Short mmCIF file of C-alpha atoms and ligand atoms in Angstrom, two decimals:
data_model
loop_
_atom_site.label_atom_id
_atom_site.label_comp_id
_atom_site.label_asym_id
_atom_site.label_seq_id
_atom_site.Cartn_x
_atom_site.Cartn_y
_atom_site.Cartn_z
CA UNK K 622 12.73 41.06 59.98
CA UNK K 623 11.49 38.50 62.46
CA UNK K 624 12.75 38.70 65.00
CA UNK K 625 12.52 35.18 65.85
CA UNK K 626 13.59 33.49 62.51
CA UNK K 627 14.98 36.73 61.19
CA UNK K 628 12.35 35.84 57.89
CA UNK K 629 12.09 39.25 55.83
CA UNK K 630 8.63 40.56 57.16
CA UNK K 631 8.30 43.50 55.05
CA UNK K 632 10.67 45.40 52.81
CA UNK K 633 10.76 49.31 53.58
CA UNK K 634 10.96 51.21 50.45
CA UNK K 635 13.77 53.20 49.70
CA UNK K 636 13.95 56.69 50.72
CA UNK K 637 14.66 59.90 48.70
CA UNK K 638 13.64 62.65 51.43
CA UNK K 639 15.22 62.58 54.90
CA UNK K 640 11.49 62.68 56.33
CA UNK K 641 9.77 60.23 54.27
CA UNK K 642 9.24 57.94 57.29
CA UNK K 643 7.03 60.27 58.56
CA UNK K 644 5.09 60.49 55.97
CA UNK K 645 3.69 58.14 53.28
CA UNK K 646 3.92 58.81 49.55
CA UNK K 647 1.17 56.67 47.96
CA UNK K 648 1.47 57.00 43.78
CA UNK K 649 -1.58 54.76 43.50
CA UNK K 650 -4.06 53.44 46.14
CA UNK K 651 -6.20 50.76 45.49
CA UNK K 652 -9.58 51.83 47.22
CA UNK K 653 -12.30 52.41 44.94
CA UNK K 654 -15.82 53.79 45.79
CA UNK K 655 -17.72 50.76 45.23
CA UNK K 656 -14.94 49.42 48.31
CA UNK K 657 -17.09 51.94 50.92
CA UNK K 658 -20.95 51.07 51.84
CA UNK K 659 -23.23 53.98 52.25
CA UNK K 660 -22.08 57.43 52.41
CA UNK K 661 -22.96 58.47 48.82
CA UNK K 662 -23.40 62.14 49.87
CA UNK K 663 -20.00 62.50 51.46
CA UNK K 664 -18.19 60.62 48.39
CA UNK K 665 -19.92 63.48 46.00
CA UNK K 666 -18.94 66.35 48.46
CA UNK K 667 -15.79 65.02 47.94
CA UNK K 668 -15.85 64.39 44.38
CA UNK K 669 -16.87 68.04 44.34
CA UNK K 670 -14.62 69.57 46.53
CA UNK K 671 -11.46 67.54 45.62
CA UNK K 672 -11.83 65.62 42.57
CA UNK K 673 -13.48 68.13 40.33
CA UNK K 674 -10.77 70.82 41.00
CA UNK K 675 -8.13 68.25 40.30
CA UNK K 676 -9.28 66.71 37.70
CA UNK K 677 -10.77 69.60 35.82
CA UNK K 678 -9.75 72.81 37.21
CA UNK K 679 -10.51 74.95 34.00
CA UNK K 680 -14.04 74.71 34.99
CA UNK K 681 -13.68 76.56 38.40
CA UNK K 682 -11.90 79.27 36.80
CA UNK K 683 -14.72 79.09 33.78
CA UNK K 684 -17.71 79.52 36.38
CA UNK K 685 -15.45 82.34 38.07
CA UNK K 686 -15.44 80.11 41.51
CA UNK K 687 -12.52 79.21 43.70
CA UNK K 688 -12.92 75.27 44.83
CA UNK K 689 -11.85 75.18 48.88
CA UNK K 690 -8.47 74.53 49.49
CA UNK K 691 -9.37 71.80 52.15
CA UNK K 692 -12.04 69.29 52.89
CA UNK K 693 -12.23 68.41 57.24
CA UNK K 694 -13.82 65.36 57.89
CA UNK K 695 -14.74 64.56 60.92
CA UNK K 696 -16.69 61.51 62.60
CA UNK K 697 -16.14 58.61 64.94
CA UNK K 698 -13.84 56.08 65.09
CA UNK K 699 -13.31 53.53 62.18
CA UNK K 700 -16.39 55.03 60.35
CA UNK K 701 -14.30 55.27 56.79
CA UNK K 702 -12.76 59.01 56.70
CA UNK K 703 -9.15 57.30 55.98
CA UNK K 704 -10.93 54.98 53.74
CA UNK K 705 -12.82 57.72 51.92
CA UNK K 706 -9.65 60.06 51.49
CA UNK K 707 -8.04 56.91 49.65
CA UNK K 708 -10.65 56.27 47.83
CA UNK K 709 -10.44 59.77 46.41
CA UNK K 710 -6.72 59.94 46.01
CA UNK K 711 -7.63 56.41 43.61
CA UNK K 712 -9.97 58.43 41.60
CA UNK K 713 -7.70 60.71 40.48
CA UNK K 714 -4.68 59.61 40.07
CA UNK K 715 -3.09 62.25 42.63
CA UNK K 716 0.01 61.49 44.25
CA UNK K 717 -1.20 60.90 47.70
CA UNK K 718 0.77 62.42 50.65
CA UNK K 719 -0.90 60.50 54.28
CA UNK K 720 0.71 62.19 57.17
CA UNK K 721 -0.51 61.05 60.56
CA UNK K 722 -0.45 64.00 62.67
CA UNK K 723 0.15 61.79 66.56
CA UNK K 724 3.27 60.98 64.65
CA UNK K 725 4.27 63.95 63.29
CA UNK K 726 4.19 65.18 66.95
CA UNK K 727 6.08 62.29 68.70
CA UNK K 728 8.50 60.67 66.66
CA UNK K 729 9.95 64.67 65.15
CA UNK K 730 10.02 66.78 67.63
CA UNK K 731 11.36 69.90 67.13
CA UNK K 732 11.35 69.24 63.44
CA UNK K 733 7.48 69.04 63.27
CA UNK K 734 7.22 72.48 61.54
CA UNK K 735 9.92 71.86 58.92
CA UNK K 736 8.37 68.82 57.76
CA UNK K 737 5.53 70.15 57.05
CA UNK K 738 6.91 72.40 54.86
CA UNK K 739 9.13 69.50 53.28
CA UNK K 740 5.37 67.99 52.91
CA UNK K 741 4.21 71.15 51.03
CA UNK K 742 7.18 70.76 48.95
CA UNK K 743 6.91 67.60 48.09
CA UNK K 744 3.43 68.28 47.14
CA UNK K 745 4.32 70.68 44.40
CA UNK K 746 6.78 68.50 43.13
CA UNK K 747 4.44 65.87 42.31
CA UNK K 748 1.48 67.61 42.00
CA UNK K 749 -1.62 66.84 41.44
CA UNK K 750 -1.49 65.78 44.74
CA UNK K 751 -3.32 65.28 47.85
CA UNK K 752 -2.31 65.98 51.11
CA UNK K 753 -3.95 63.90 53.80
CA UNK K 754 -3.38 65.00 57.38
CA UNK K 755 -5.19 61.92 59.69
CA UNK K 756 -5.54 62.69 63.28
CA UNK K 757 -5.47 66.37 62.75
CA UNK K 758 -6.45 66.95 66.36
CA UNK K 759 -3.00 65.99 67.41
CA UNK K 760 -1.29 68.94 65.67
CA UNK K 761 -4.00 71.66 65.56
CA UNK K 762 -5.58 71.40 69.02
CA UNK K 763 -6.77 74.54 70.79
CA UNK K 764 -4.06 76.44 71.93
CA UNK K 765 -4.06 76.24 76.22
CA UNK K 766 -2.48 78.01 78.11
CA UNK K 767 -0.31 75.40 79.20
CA UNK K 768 3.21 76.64 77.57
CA UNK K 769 5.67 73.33 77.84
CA UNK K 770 8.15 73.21 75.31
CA UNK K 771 6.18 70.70 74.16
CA UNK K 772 2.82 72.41 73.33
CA UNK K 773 4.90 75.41 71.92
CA UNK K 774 6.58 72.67 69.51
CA UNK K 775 3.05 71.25 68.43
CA UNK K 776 2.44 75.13 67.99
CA UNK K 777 4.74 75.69 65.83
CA UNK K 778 3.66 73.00 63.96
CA UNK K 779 0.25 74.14 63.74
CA UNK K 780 1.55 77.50 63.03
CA UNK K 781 3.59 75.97 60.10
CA UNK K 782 0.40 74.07 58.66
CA UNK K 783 -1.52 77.52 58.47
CA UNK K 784 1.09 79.11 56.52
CA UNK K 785 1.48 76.77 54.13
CA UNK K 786 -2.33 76.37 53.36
CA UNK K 787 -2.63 80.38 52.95
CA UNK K 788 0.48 80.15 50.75
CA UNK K 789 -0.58 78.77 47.92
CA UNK K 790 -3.01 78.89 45.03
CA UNK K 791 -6.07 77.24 45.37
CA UNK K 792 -6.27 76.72 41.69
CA UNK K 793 -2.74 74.88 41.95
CA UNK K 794 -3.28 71.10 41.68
CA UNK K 795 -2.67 70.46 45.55
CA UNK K 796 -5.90 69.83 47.81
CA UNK K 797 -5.74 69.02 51.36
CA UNK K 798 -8.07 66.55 53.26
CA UNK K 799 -8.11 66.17 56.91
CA UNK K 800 -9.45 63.84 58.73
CA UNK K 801 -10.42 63.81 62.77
CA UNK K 802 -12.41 62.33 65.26
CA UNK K 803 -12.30 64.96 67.73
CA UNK K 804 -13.59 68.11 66.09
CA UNK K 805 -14.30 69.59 69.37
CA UNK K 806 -11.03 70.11 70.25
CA UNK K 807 -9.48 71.75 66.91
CA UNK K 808 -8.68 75.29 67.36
CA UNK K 809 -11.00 77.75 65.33
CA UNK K 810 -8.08 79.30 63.22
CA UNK K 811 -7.91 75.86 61.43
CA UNK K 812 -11.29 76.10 60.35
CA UNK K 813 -11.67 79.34 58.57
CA UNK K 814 -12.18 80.60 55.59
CA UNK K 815 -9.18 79.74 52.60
CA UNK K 816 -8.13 76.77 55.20
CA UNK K 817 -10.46 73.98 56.15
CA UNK K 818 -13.37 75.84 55.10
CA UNK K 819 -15.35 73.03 54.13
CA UNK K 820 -16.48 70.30 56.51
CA UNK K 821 -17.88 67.18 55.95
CA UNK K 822 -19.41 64.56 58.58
CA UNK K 823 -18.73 60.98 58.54
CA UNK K 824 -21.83 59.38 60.52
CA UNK K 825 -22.12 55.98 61.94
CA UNK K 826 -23.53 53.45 58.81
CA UNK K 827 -27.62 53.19 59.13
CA UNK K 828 -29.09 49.79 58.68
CA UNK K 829 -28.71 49.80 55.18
CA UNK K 830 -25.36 50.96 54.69
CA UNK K 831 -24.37 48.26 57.54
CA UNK K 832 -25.49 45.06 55.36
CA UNK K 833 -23.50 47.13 52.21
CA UNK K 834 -20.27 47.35 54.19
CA UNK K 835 -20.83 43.92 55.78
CA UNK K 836 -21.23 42.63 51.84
CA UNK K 837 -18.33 44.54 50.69
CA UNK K 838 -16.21 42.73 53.58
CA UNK K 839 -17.49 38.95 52.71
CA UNK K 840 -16.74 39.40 49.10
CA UNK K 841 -14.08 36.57 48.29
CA UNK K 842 -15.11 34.65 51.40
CA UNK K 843 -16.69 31.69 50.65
CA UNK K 844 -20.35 31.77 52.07
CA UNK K 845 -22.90 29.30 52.62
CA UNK K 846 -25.78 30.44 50.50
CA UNK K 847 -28.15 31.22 53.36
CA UNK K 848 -26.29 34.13 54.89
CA UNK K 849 -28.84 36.57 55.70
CA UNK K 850 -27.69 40.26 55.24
CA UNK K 851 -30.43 41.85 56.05
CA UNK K 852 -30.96 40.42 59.43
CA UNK K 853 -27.50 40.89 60.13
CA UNK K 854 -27.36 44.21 59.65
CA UNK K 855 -30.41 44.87 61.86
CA UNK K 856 -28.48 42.91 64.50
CA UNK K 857 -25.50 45.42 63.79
CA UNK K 858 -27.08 48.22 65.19
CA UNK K 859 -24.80 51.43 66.67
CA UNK K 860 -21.61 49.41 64.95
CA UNK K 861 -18.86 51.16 62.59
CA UNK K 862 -17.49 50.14 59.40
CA UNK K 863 -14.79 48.93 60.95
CA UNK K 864 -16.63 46.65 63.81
CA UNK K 865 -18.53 45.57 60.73
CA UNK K 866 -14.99 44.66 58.77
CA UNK K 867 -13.88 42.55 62.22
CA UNK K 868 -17.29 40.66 62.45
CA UNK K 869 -16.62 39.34 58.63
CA UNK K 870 -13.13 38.13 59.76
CA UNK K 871 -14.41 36.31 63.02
CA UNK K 872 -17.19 35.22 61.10
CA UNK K 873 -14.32 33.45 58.86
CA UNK K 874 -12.58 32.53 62.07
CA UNK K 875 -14.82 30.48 63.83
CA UNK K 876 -15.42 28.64 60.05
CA UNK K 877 -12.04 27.69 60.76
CA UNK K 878 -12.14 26.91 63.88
CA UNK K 879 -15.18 24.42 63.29
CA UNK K 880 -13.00 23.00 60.39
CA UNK K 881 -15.60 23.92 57.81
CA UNK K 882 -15.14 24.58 54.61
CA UNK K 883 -17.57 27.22 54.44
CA UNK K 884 -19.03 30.08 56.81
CA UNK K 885 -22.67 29.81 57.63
CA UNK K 886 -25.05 32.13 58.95
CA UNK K 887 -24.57 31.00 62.77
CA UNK K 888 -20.75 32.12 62.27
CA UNK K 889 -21.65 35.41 61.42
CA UNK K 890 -24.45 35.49 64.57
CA UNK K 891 -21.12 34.44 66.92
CA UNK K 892 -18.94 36.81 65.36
CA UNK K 893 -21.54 39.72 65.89
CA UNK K 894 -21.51 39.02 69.82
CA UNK K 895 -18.22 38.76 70.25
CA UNK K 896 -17.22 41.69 68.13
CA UNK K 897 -20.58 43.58 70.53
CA UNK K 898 -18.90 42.86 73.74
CA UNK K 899 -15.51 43.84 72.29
CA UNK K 900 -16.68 47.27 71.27
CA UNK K 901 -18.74 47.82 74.58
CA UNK K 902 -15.21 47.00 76.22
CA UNK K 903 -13.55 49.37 73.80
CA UNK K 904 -15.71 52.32 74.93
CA UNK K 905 -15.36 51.14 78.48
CA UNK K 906 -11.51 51.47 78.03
CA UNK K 907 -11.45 53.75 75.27
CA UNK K 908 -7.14 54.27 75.88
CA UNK K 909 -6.71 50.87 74.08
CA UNK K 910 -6.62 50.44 70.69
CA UNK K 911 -9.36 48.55 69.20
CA UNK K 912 -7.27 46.18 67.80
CA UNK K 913 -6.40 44.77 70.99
CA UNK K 914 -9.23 44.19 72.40
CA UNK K 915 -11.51 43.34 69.37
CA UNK K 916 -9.35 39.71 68.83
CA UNK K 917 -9.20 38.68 72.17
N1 ATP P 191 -18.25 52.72 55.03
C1 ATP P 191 -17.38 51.71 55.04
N2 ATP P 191 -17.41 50.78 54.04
C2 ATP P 191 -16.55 49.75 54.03
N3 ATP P 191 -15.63 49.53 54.97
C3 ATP P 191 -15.53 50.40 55.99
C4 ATP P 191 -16.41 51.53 56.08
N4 ATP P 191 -16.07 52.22 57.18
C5 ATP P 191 -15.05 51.57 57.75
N5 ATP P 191 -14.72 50.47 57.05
C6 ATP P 191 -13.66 49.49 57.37
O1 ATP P 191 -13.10 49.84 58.61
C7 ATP P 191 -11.71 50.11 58.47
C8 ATP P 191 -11.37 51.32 59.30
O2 ATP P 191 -11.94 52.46 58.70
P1 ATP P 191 -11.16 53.83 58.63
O3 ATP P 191 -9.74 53.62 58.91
O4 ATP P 191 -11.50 54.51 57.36
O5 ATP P 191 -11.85 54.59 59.85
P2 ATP P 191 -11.62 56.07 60.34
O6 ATP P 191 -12.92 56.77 60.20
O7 ATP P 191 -10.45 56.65 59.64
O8 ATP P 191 -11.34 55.85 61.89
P3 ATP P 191 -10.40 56.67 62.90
O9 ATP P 191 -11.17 57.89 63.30
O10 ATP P 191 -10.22 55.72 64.03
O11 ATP P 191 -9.14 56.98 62.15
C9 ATP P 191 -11.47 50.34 57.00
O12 ATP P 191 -10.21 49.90 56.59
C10 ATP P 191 -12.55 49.53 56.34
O13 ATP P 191 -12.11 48.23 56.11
MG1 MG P 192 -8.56 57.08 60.27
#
């Protein structure tokens, strides 16, 4: 609720499983493919890696192959990896499992390890289904030597994760994605073979990917018909997907703001600078959420 007006905000759906705050059971997502600009190669890979099995898994045993039991990817901030792990989950109608490891480490402690296997679990239950750990770095950091009861606890957890993935079948209908923006930190035993054994990059969007995404983002806004894509998308240079998504909605903001009923190209060149100096501030002060200082 509101807290002001105590107006219903949002209704929380019911819960079956003790734990299913901490994680999100998504029966249907609605991101498709033709919702992401540019990164064709990583869609397939994952089309290959996930889908296929999933979808088809006959075909695997057929050729005589086993498909990897889980797809890392890994690239910076808001350059689509949640968005592309939806995206999959859409495609095949998977019961999609998002845990977000930061939370699995702070809001359960000293449960962290038995909700992953509650995870697993529910998994099988209502397979296919994909599990999608975001922020794996939080849980499966490189071990330090550092023993608080805290590290041991994210250990655990860790320790809980790699049991479960060499526990079952990789021909069962479960696949795991994982998604992080700090590979560098992950700790090796996460990454071999029969766990996340097969890695794909999520790179910043080139010049032509950045006028896709910045299409995808103005479709149902109503343009002016002289918006020029192409130019912006020059003038977008070193942005992510998601800088890309903000400078559509300020674009739309300062329409507003001018009271016009439709947003015109010098909009979009306002929104670009302001959304430019945000994200320069944002890697000044990289401990604050983008969020916060991208609407300022
Ligand atoms: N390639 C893309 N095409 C279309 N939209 C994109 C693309 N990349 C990012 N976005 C937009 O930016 C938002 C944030 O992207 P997303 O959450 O997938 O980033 P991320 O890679 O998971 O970032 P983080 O590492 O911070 O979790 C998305 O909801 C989407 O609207
Ligand atoms: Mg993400």
């Amino acid at each position: 609720m509101n807290q002001h007006t105590l107006a219903i905000a949002e209704v929380i759906p019911s819960t079956e499983e003790p734990f299913v705050a901490a994680m999100e059971v998504i029966e249907s997502v609605e991101v498709d493919y033709d919702q992401i600009g540019g990164l064709e190669e990583q869609i397939q890979e994952l089309q290959e890696a996930v889908e296929l099995p999933l979808i088809d898994p006959e075909r695997f045993v057929r050729i005589g192959i086993e498909p990897p039991k889980g797809v890392l990817l890994y690239g910076l901030p808001g350059t689509g990896k949640t968005l592309l792990a939806k995206a999959v989950a859409h495609r095949t109608n998977a019961t999609f499992i998002r845990v977000v490891g930061s939370e699995l480490v702070q809001k359960y402690i000293g449960d962290g390890s038995k909700l992953v296997r509650e995870i697993f679990e529910m998994a099988r239950k209502k397979a296919p289904s994909i599990i999608f750990i975001d922020e794996l770095d939080s849980i499966a950091a490189r071990r330090l030597n550092e023993t608080t009861g805290a590290d041991r606890e994210v250990q655990r957890t860790l320790m809980q994760l790699l049991a479960e993935m060499d526990g079952f079948d990789k021909r069962k209908n479960i696949r795991i994605i994982a998604a992080t923006n700090r590979p560098d930190v992950l700790d090796p035993a996460i990454l071999r073979p029969g766990r996340f054994d097969r890695l794909v990059h999520v790179p910043m969007p080139g010049v032509e990917a950045r006028g896709k995404i910045l299409k995808i983002h103005c479709d149902g806004m109503t343009l002016a018909g002289e918006i020029d894509f192409k130019k912006l998308a020059k003038a977008t240079e070193g942005m992510s997907g998601a800088d890309l998504k903000a400078i559509a909605t300020e674009a739309g903001m300062f329409a507003i703001r001018k009271d016009k009923e439709l947003v015109e190209m010098g909009d979009f060149l306002e929104a670009v600078a302001k959304v430019s100096v945000a994200a320069d501030t944002q890697k000044m002060m990289p401990g604050i959420p983008p969020e916060t200082t991208m609407f300022v």
